[in-house]
Coordinates of C-alpha atoms and ligand atoms in Angstrom, one line a residue:
X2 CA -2.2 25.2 25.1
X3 CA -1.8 21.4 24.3
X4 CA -3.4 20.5 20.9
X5 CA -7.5 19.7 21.3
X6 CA -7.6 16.0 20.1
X7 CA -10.9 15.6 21.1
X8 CA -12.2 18.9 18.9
X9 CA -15.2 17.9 17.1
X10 CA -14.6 15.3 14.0
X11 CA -18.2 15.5 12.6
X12 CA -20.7 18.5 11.8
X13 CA -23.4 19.4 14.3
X14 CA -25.6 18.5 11.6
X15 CA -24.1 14.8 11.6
X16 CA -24.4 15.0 15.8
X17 CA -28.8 15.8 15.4
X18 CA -28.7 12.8 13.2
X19 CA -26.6 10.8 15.1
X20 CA -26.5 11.8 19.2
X21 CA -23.0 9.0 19.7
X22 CA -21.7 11.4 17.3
X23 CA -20.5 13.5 20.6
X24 CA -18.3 10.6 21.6
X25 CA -15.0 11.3 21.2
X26 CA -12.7 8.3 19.6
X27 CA -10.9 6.4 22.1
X28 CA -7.1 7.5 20.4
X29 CA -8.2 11.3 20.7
X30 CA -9.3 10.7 24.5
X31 CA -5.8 8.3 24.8
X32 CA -4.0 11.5 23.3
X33 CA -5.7 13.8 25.3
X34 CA -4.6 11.9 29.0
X35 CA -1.2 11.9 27.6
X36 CA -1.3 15.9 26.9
X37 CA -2.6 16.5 30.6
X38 CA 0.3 14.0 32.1
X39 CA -1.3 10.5 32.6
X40 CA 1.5 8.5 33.5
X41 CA -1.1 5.3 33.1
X42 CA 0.2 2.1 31.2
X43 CA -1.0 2.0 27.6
X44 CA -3.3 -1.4 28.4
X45 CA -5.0 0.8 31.0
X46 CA -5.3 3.8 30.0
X47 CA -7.3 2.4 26.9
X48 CA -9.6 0.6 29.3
X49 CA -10.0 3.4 31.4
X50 CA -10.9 5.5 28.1
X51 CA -13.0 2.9 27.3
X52 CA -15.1 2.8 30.8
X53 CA -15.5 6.0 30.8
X54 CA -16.9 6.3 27.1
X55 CA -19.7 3.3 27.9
X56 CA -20.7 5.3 30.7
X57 CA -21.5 8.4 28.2
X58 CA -22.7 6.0 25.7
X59 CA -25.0 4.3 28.0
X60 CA -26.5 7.5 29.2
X61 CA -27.4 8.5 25.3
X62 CA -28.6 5.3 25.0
X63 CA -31.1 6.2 27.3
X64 CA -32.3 9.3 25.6
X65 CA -30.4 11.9 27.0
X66 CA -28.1 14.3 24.6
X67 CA -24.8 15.7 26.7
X68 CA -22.7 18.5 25.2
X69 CA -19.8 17.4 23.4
X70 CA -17.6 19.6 25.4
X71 CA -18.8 17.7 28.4
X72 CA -18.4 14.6 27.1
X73 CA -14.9 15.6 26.7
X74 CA -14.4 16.8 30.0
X75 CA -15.7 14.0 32.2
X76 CA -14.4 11.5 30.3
X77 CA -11.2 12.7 30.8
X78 CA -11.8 14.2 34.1
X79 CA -12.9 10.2 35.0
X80 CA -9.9 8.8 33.3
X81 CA -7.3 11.6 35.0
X82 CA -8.8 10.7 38.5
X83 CA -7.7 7.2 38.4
X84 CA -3.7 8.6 39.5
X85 CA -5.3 10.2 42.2
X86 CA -4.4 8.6 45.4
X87 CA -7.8 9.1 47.7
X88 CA -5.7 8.3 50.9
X89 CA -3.7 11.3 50.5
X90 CA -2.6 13.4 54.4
X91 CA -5.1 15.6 55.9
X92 CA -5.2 18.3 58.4
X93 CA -8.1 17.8 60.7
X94 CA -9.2 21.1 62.1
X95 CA -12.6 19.5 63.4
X96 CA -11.7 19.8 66.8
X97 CA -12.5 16.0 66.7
X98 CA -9.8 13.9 68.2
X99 CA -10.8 10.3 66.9
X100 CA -12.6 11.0 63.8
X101 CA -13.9 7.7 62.2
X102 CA -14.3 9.4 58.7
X103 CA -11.0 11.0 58.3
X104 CA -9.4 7.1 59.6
X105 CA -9.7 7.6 63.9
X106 CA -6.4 7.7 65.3
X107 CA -3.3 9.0 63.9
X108 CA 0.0 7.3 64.7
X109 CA 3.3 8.9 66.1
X110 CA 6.2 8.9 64.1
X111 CA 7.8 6.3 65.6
X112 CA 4.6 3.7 65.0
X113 CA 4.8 5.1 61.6
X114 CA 7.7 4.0 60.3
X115 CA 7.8 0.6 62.6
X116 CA 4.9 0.2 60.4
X117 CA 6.6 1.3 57.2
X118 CA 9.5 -0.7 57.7
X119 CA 7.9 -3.7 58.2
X120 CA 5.7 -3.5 54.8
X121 CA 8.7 -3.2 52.8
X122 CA 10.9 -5.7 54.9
X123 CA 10.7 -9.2 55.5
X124 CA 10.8 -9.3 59.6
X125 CA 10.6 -12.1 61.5
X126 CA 6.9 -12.6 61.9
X127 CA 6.3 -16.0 62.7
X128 CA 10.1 -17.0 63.7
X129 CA 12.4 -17.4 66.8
X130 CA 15.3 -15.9 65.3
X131 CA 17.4 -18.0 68.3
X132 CA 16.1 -20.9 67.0
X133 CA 15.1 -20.8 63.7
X134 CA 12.0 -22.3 64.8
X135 CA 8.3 -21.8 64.0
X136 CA 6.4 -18.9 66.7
X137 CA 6.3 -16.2 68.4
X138 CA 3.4 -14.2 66.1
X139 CA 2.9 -11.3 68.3
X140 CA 5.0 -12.2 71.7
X141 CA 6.3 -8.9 71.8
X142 CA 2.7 -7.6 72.9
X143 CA 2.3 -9.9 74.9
X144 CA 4.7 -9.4 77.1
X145 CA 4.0 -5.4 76.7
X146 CA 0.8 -5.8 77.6
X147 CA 1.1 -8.0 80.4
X148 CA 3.9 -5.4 81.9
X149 CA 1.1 -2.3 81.2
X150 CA -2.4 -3.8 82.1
X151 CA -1.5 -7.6 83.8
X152 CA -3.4 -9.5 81.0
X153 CA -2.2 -13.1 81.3
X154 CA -2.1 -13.5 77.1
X155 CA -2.9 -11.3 74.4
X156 CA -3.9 -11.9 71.0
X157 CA -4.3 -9.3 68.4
X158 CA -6.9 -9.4 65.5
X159 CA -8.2 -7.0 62.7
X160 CA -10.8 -5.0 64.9
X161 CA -12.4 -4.8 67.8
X162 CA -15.4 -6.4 66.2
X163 CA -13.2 -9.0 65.3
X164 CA -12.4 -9.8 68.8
X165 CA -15.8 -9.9 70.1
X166 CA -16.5 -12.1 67.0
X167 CA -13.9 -14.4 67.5
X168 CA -14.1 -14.5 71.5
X169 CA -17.4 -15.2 71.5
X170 CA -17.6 -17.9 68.4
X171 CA -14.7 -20.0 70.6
X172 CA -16.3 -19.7 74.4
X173 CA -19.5 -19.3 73.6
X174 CA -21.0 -20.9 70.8
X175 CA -23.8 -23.1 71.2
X176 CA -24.4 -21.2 75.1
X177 CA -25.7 -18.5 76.7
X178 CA -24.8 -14.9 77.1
X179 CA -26.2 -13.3 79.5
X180 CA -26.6 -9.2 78.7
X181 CA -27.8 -6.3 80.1
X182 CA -31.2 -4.6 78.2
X183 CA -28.6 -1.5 79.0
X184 CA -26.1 -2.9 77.0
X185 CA -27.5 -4.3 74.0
X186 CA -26.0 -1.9 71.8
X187 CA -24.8 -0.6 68.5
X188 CA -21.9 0.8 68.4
X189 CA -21.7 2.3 65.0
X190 CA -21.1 1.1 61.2
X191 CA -23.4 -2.3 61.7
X192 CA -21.6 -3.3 64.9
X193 CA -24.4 -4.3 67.0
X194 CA -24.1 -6.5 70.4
X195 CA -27.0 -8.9 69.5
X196 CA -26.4 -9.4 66.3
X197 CA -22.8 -9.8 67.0
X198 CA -23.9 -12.7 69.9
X199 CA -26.0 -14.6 67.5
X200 CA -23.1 -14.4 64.4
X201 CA -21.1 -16.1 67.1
X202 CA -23.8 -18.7 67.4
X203 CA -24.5 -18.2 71.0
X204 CA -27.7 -17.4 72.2
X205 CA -28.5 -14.0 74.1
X206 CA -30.2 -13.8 77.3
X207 CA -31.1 -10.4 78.2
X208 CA -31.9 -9.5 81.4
X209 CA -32.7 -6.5 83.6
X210 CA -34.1 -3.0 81.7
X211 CA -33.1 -0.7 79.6
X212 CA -32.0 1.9 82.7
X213 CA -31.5 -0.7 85.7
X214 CA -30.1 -4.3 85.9
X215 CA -28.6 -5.8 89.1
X216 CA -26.6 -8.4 89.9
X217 CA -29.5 -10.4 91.1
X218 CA -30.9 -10.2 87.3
X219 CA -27.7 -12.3 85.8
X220 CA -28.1 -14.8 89.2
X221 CA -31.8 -15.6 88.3
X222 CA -30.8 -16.1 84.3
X223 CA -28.0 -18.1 85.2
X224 CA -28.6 -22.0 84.5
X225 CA -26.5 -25.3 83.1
X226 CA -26.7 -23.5 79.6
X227 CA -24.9 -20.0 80.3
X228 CA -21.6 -19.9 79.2
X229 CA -20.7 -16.1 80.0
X230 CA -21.8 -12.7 81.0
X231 CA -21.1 -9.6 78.4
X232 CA -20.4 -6.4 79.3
X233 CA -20.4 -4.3 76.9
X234 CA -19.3 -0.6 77.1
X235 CA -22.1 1.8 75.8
X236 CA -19.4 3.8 74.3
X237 CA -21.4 6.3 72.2
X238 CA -23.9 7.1 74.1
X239 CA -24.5 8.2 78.0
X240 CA -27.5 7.3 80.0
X241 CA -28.0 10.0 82.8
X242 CA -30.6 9.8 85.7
X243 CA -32.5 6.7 86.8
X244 CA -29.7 4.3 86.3
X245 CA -28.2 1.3 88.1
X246 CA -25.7 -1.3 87.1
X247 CA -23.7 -3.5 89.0
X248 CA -20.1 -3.1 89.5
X249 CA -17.4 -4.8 87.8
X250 CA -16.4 -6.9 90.9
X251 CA -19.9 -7.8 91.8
X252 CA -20.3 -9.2 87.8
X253 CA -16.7 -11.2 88.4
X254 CA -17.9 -12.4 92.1
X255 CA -20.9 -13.3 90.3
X256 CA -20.1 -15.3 87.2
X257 CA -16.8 -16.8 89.0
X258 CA -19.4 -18.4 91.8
X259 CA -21.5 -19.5 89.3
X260 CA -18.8 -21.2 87.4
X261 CA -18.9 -18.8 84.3
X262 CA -17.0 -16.2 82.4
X263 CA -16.8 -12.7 82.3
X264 CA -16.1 -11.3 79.0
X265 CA -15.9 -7.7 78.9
X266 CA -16.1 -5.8 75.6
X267 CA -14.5 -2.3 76.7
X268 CA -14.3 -0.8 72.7
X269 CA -12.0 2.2 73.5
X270 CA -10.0 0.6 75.8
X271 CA -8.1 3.4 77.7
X272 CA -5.0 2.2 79.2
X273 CA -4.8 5.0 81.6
X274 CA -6.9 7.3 84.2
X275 CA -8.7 10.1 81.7
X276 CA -9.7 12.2 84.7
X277 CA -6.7 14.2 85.0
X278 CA -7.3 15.5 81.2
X279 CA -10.3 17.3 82.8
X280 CA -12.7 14.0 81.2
X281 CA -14.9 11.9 82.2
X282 CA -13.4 8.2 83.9
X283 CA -13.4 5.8 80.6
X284 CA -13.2 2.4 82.2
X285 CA -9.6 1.2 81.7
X286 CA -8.1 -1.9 81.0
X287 CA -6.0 -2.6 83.6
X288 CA -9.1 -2.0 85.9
X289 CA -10.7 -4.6 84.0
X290 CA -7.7 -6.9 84.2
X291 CA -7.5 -6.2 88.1
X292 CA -11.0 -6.5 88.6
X293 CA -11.0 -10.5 87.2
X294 CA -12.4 -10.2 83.5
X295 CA -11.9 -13.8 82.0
X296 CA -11.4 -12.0 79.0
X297 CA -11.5 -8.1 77.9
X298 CA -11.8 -6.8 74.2
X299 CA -10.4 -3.1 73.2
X300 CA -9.4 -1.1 69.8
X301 CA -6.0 -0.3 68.7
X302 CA -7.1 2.9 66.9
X303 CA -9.4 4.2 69.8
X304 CA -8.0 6.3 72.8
X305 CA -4.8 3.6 72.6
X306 CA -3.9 5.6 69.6
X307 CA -2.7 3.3 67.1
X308 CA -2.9 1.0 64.2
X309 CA -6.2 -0.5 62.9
X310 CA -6.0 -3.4 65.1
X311 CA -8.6 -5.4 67.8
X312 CA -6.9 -7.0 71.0
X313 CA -8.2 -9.7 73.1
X314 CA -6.1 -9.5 76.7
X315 CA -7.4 -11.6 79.8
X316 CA -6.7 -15.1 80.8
X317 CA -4.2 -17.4 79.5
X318 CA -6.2 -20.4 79.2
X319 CA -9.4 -18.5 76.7
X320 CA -7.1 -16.8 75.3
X321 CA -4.6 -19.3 74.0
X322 CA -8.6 -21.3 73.2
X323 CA -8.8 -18.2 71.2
X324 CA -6.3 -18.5 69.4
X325 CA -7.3 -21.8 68.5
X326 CA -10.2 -21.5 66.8
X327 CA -10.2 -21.6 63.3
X328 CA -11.5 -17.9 62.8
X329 CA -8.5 -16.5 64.4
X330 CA -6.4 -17.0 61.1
X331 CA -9.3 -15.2 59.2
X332 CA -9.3 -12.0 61.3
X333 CA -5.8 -12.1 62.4
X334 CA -3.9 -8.5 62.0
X335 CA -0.8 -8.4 59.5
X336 CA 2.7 -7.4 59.9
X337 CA 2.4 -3.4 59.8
X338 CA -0.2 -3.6 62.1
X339 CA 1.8 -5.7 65.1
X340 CA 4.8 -3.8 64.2
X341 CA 2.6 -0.4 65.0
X342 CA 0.8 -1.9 67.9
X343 CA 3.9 -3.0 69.7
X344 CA 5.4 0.9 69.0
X345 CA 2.3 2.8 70.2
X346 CA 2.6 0.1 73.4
X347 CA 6.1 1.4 73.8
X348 CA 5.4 4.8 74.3
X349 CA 3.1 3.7 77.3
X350 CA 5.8 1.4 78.5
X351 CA 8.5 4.5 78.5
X352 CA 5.6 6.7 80.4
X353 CA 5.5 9.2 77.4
X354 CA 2.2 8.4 75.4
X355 CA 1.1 11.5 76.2
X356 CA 4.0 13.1 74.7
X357 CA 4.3 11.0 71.4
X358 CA 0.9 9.7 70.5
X359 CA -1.0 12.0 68.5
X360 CA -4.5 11.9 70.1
X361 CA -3.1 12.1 73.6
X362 CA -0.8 15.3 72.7
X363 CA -4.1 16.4 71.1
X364 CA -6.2 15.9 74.4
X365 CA -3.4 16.8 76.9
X366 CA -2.8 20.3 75.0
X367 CA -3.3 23.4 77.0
X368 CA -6.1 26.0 75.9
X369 CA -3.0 28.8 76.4
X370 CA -0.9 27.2 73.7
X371 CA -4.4 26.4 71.1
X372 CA -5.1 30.4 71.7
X373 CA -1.3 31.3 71.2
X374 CA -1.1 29.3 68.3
X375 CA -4.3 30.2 66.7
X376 CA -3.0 34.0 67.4
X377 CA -0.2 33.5 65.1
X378 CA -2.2 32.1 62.2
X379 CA -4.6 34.9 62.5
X380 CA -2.2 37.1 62.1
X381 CA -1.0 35.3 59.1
X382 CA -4.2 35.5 57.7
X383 CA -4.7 39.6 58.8
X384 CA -1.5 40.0 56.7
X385 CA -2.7 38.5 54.1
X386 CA -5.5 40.6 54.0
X387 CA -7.8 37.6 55.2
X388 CA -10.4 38.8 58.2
X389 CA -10.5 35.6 60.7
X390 CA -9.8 36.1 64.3
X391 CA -9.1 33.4 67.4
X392 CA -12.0 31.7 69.0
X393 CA -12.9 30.0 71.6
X394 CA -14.8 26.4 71.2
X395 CA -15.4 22.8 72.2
X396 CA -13.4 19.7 71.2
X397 CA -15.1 16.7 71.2
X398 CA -13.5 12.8 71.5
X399 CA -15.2 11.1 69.2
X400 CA -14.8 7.8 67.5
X401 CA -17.3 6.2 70.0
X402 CA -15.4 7.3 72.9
X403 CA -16.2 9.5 76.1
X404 CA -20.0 10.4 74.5
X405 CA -20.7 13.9 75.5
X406 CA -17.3 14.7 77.0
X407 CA -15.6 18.4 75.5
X408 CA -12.3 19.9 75.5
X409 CA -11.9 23.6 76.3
X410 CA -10.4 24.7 72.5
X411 CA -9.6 27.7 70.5
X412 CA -10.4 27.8 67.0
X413 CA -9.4 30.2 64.1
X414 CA -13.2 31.9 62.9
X415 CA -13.3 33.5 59.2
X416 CA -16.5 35.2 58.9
X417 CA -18.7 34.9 56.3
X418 CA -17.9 38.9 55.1
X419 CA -14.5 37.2 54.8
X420 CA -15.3 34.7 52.1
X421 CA -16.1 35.8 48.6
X422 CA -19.7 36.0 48.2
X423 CA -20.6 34.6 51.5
X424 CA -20.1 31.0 50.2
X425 CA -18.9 29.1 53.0
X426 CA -19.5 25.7 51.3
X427 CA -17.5 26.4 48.3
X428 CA -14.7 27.5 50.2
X429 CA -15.2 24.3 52.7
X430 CA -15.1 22.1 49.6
X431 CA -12.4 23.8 48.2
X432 CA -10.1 23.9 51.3
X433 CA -11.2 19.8 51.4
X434 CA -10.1 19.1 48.1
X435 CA -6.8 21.4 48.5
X436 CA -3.3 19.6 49.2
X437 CA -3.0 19.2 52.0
X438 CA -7.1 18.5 52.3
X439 CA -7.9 21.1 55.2
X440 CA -11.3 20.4 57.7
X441 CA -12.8 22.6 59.6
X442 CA -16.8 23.2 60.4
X443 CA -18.9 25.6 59.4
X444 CA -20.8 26.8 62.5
X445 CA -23.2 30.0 62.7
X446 CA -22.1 31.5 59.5
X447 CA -18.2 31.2 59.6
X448 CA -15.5 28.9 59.2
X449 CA -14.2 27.4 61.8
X450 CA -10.3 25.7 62.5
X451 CA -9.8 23.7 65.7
X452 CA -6.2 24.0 66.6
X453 CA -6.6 21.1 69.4
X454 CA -6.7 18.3 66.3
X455 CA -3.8 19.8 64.2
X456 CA -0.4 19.1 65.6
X457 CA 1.9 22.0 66.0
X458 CA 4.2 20.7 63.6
X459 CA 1.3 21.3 61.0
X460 CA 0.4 24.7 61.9
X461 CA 2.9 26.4 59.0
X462 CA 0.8 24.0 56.3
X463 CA -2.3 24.8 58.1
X464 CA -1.4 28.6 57.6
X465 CA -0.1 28.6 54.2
X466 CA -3.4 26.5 52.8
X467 CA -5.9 28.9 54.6
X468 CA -3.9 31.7 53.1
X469 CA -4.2 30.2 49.6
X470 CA -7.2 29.5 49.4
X471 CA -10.1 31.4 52.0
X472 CA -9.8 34.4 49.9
X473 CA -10.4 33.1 46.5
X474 CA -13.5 33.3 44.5
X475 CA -15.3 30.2 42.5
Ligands
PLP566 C1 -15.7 0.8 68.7 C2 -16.2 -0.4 69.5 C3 -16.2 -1.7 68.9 C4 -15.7 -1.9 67.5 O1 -14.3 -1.7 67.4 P1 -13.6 -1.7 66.0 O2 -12.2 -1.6 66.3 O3 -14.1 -0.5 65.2 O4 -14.0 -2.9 65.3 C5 -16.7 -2.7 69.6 N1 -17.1 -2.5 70.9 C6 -17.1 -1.3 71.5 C7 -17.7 -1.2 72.9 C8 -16.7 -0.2 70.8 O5 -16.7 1.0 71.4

């Protein structure tokens, strides 16, 4: 036991006098971080002990009376949590592919440490190493992405939102956009269509309803003012029944004959055909590309599987406008990111995204190999003396892609009878808070683990945290 610095220095007589008399002294608390292995700088420790004493002290000044033990505990508890790092690995046992909370799509190894070696490398960002002479920020996806989808120019911002943003701000502004009531959407986390269009300062013209629009409803709201047509992907959502909406080539014929543009804002931005995964068709960019889109706007995180990242891909001339305008340098993406992008664009180019990139192994994996797999860490768990059994369940896409679509999965079950006083939550918390942090779901009164969203690689780790922590108590 280390020595109890913070033990109490006055009687409780002193504390029903005085209620700060429960505060411990900013040396014991300094003492006591350094006993339980803060490796914080003295400056900061201090401060932190300090921050988290005016917290105490502010509640006390308010009337209430905490336990001195208490005080002791959070204070240090607070002051401790400042070396943990929050972004710490996961497994994701959801059985949802792109899951915005736990950070959408993982990275392959490869993207990984293109990304890694360019944070802690200077790389020639901005320079023709030929020449020596200023350029070439992003050139490498350019040409990538003209060789995988036939976009004239690419340019590659911070988000998806971004691109809209920015597309719109430079070929827009001060214009009209015409929009389908269909289409006005949100697509999650503030990011709504509208509000987006008048942030860009052009004006939306909606047109059509909420369940059919033709191509005769842009014609008739066409006029000397429009400056483009938006199509915007309802990604998270599906409409079913009474629906119409015009094609992609009749939009392009459209616009083109009316001597406007067609911006399309695809969000997940598949680069290939998702029917043969057993899904629904997500419309693709090269479709778009083929089809005449001015200018198209996708995710790099989405079903393309990489970095953080928003790319604008379509005609040479908008883009390179794009590019232009001065919000491009506010929203542009960073070093790690291109770096990533241009690796995860490589797999596609090599035809072996679906081996490499993590969401695309996680979609193409067979329900066979999930069930043998979730065998073997059932039978971990038996041997253990841990009751869970295999499965069978849905994956979903997520991350404001394919709305609605599942994936045939298998999933590793753990009863309630299995878990120590039937307390599923405590164990969910405590297998989220483990390392590695574990999530499953908790669905009809057990546990569940979805094998399609863990990697096989993971599976040992998977095993050895369920092991180690499903059958405790507390
Ligand atoms: C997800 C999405 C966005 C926003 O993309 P971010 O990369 O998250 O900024 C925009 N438009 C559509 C259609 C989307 O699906």
């Amino acid at each position: 036991m280390p020595p109890d610095h913070t033990a109490p220095a006055s009687s409780a007589e002193g504390e029903r006098r005085n209620p700060f008399a429960v505060l411990p002294s900013v040396t014991a608390l300094v003492a006591a971080a350094r006993d339980a292995g803060s490796s914080l700088a003295e400056p900061t420790l201090t401060a932190a002990v300090q921050h988290a004493l005016a917290i105490e002290r502010a509640a006390i000044a308010v009337g209430q009376h905490p336990m001195r033990a208490d005080v002791s505990t959070r204070t240090l508890a607070a002051v401790l949590n400042l070396e943990h790092l929050r972004l710490s690995p996961l497994l994701n046992a959801t059985g949802v592919v792109i899951h915005t909370n736990l950070g959408r799509a993982p990275v392959s190894d490869e993207t990984a440490e293109a990304m890694a070696r360019a944070a802690a490398n200077p790389v020639p960002l901005e320079l023709e190493p030929e020449t020596n002479e200023r350029g070439g920020r992003g050139r490498d996806i350019a040409a990538l992405m003209q060789a995988l989808t036939g976009a004239e120019a690419t340019l590659v911002v911070n988000n998806c939102a971004a691109a809209v943003l920015l597309t719109l701000s430079t070929l827009a502004a001060g214009r009209g956009v015409i929009v389908s009531r269909g289409e006005a959407v949100e697509i999650g986390g503030g990011f709504r269509i509208p509000d987006v269009l008048r942030q860009s300062g052009a004006t939306l013209v909606e047109v059509g309803t909420t369940n059919r629009t033709y191509a005769h409803d842009y014609a008739e709201a066409t006029d000397e003012r429009t400056a483009a047509y938006l199509k915007a992907h309802p990604s998270n959502f599906r409409m079913v029944g009474f629906t119409h909406a015009p094609t992609l080539a009749e939009l392009v014929d459209l616009a083109h004959a009316r001597g406007v543009l067609l911006l399309e804002d695809l969000g997940s931005g598949a680069l290939f055909d998702t029917r043969p995964f057993g899904l629904a068709p997500e419309p693709t960019l090269p479709e778009s590309i083929a089809a005449g889109v001015d200018v198209a706007t996708i995710s790099g995180d989405k079903l393309l599987g990489g970095p953080q990242a928003g790319i604008i891909a379509g005609r040479a001339e908008w883009v390179a406008r794009i590019a232009r305008h001065p919000l491009a340098r506010a929203v542009r993406a960073d070093k790690t990111s291109l770096a990533g992008l241009a690796a995860t664009l490589r797999h596609y180019a090599r035809g072996e995204a679906v081996e490499k990139i993590p969401i695309w192994r996680a979609i193409a994996a067979r329900p066979e190999d999930l069930r043998g797999r979730v065998e073997q860490i059932v039978a971990d768990l038996t041997a253990a003396g841990i009751n869970a059994h295999p499965v069978v369940t849905a994956s979903t896409i997520g991350g404001g892609s394919l709305p609605g679509e599942t994936l045939p999965s298998w999933a590793i079950a753990v009863d309630a009878e299995a878990i120590p006083g039937r307390n599923l939550e405590a164990t969910a918390r405590r297998l989220r808070l483990g390392t590695p942090g574990v999530y499953g779901r908790i669905e009809r009164d057990r546990l569940l683990f979805d094998l399609r969203t863990v990697l096989p690689e993971d599976d040992e780790r998977l095993s050895n945290t369920l092991r180690g922590a499903v059958g405790l108590t507390g």
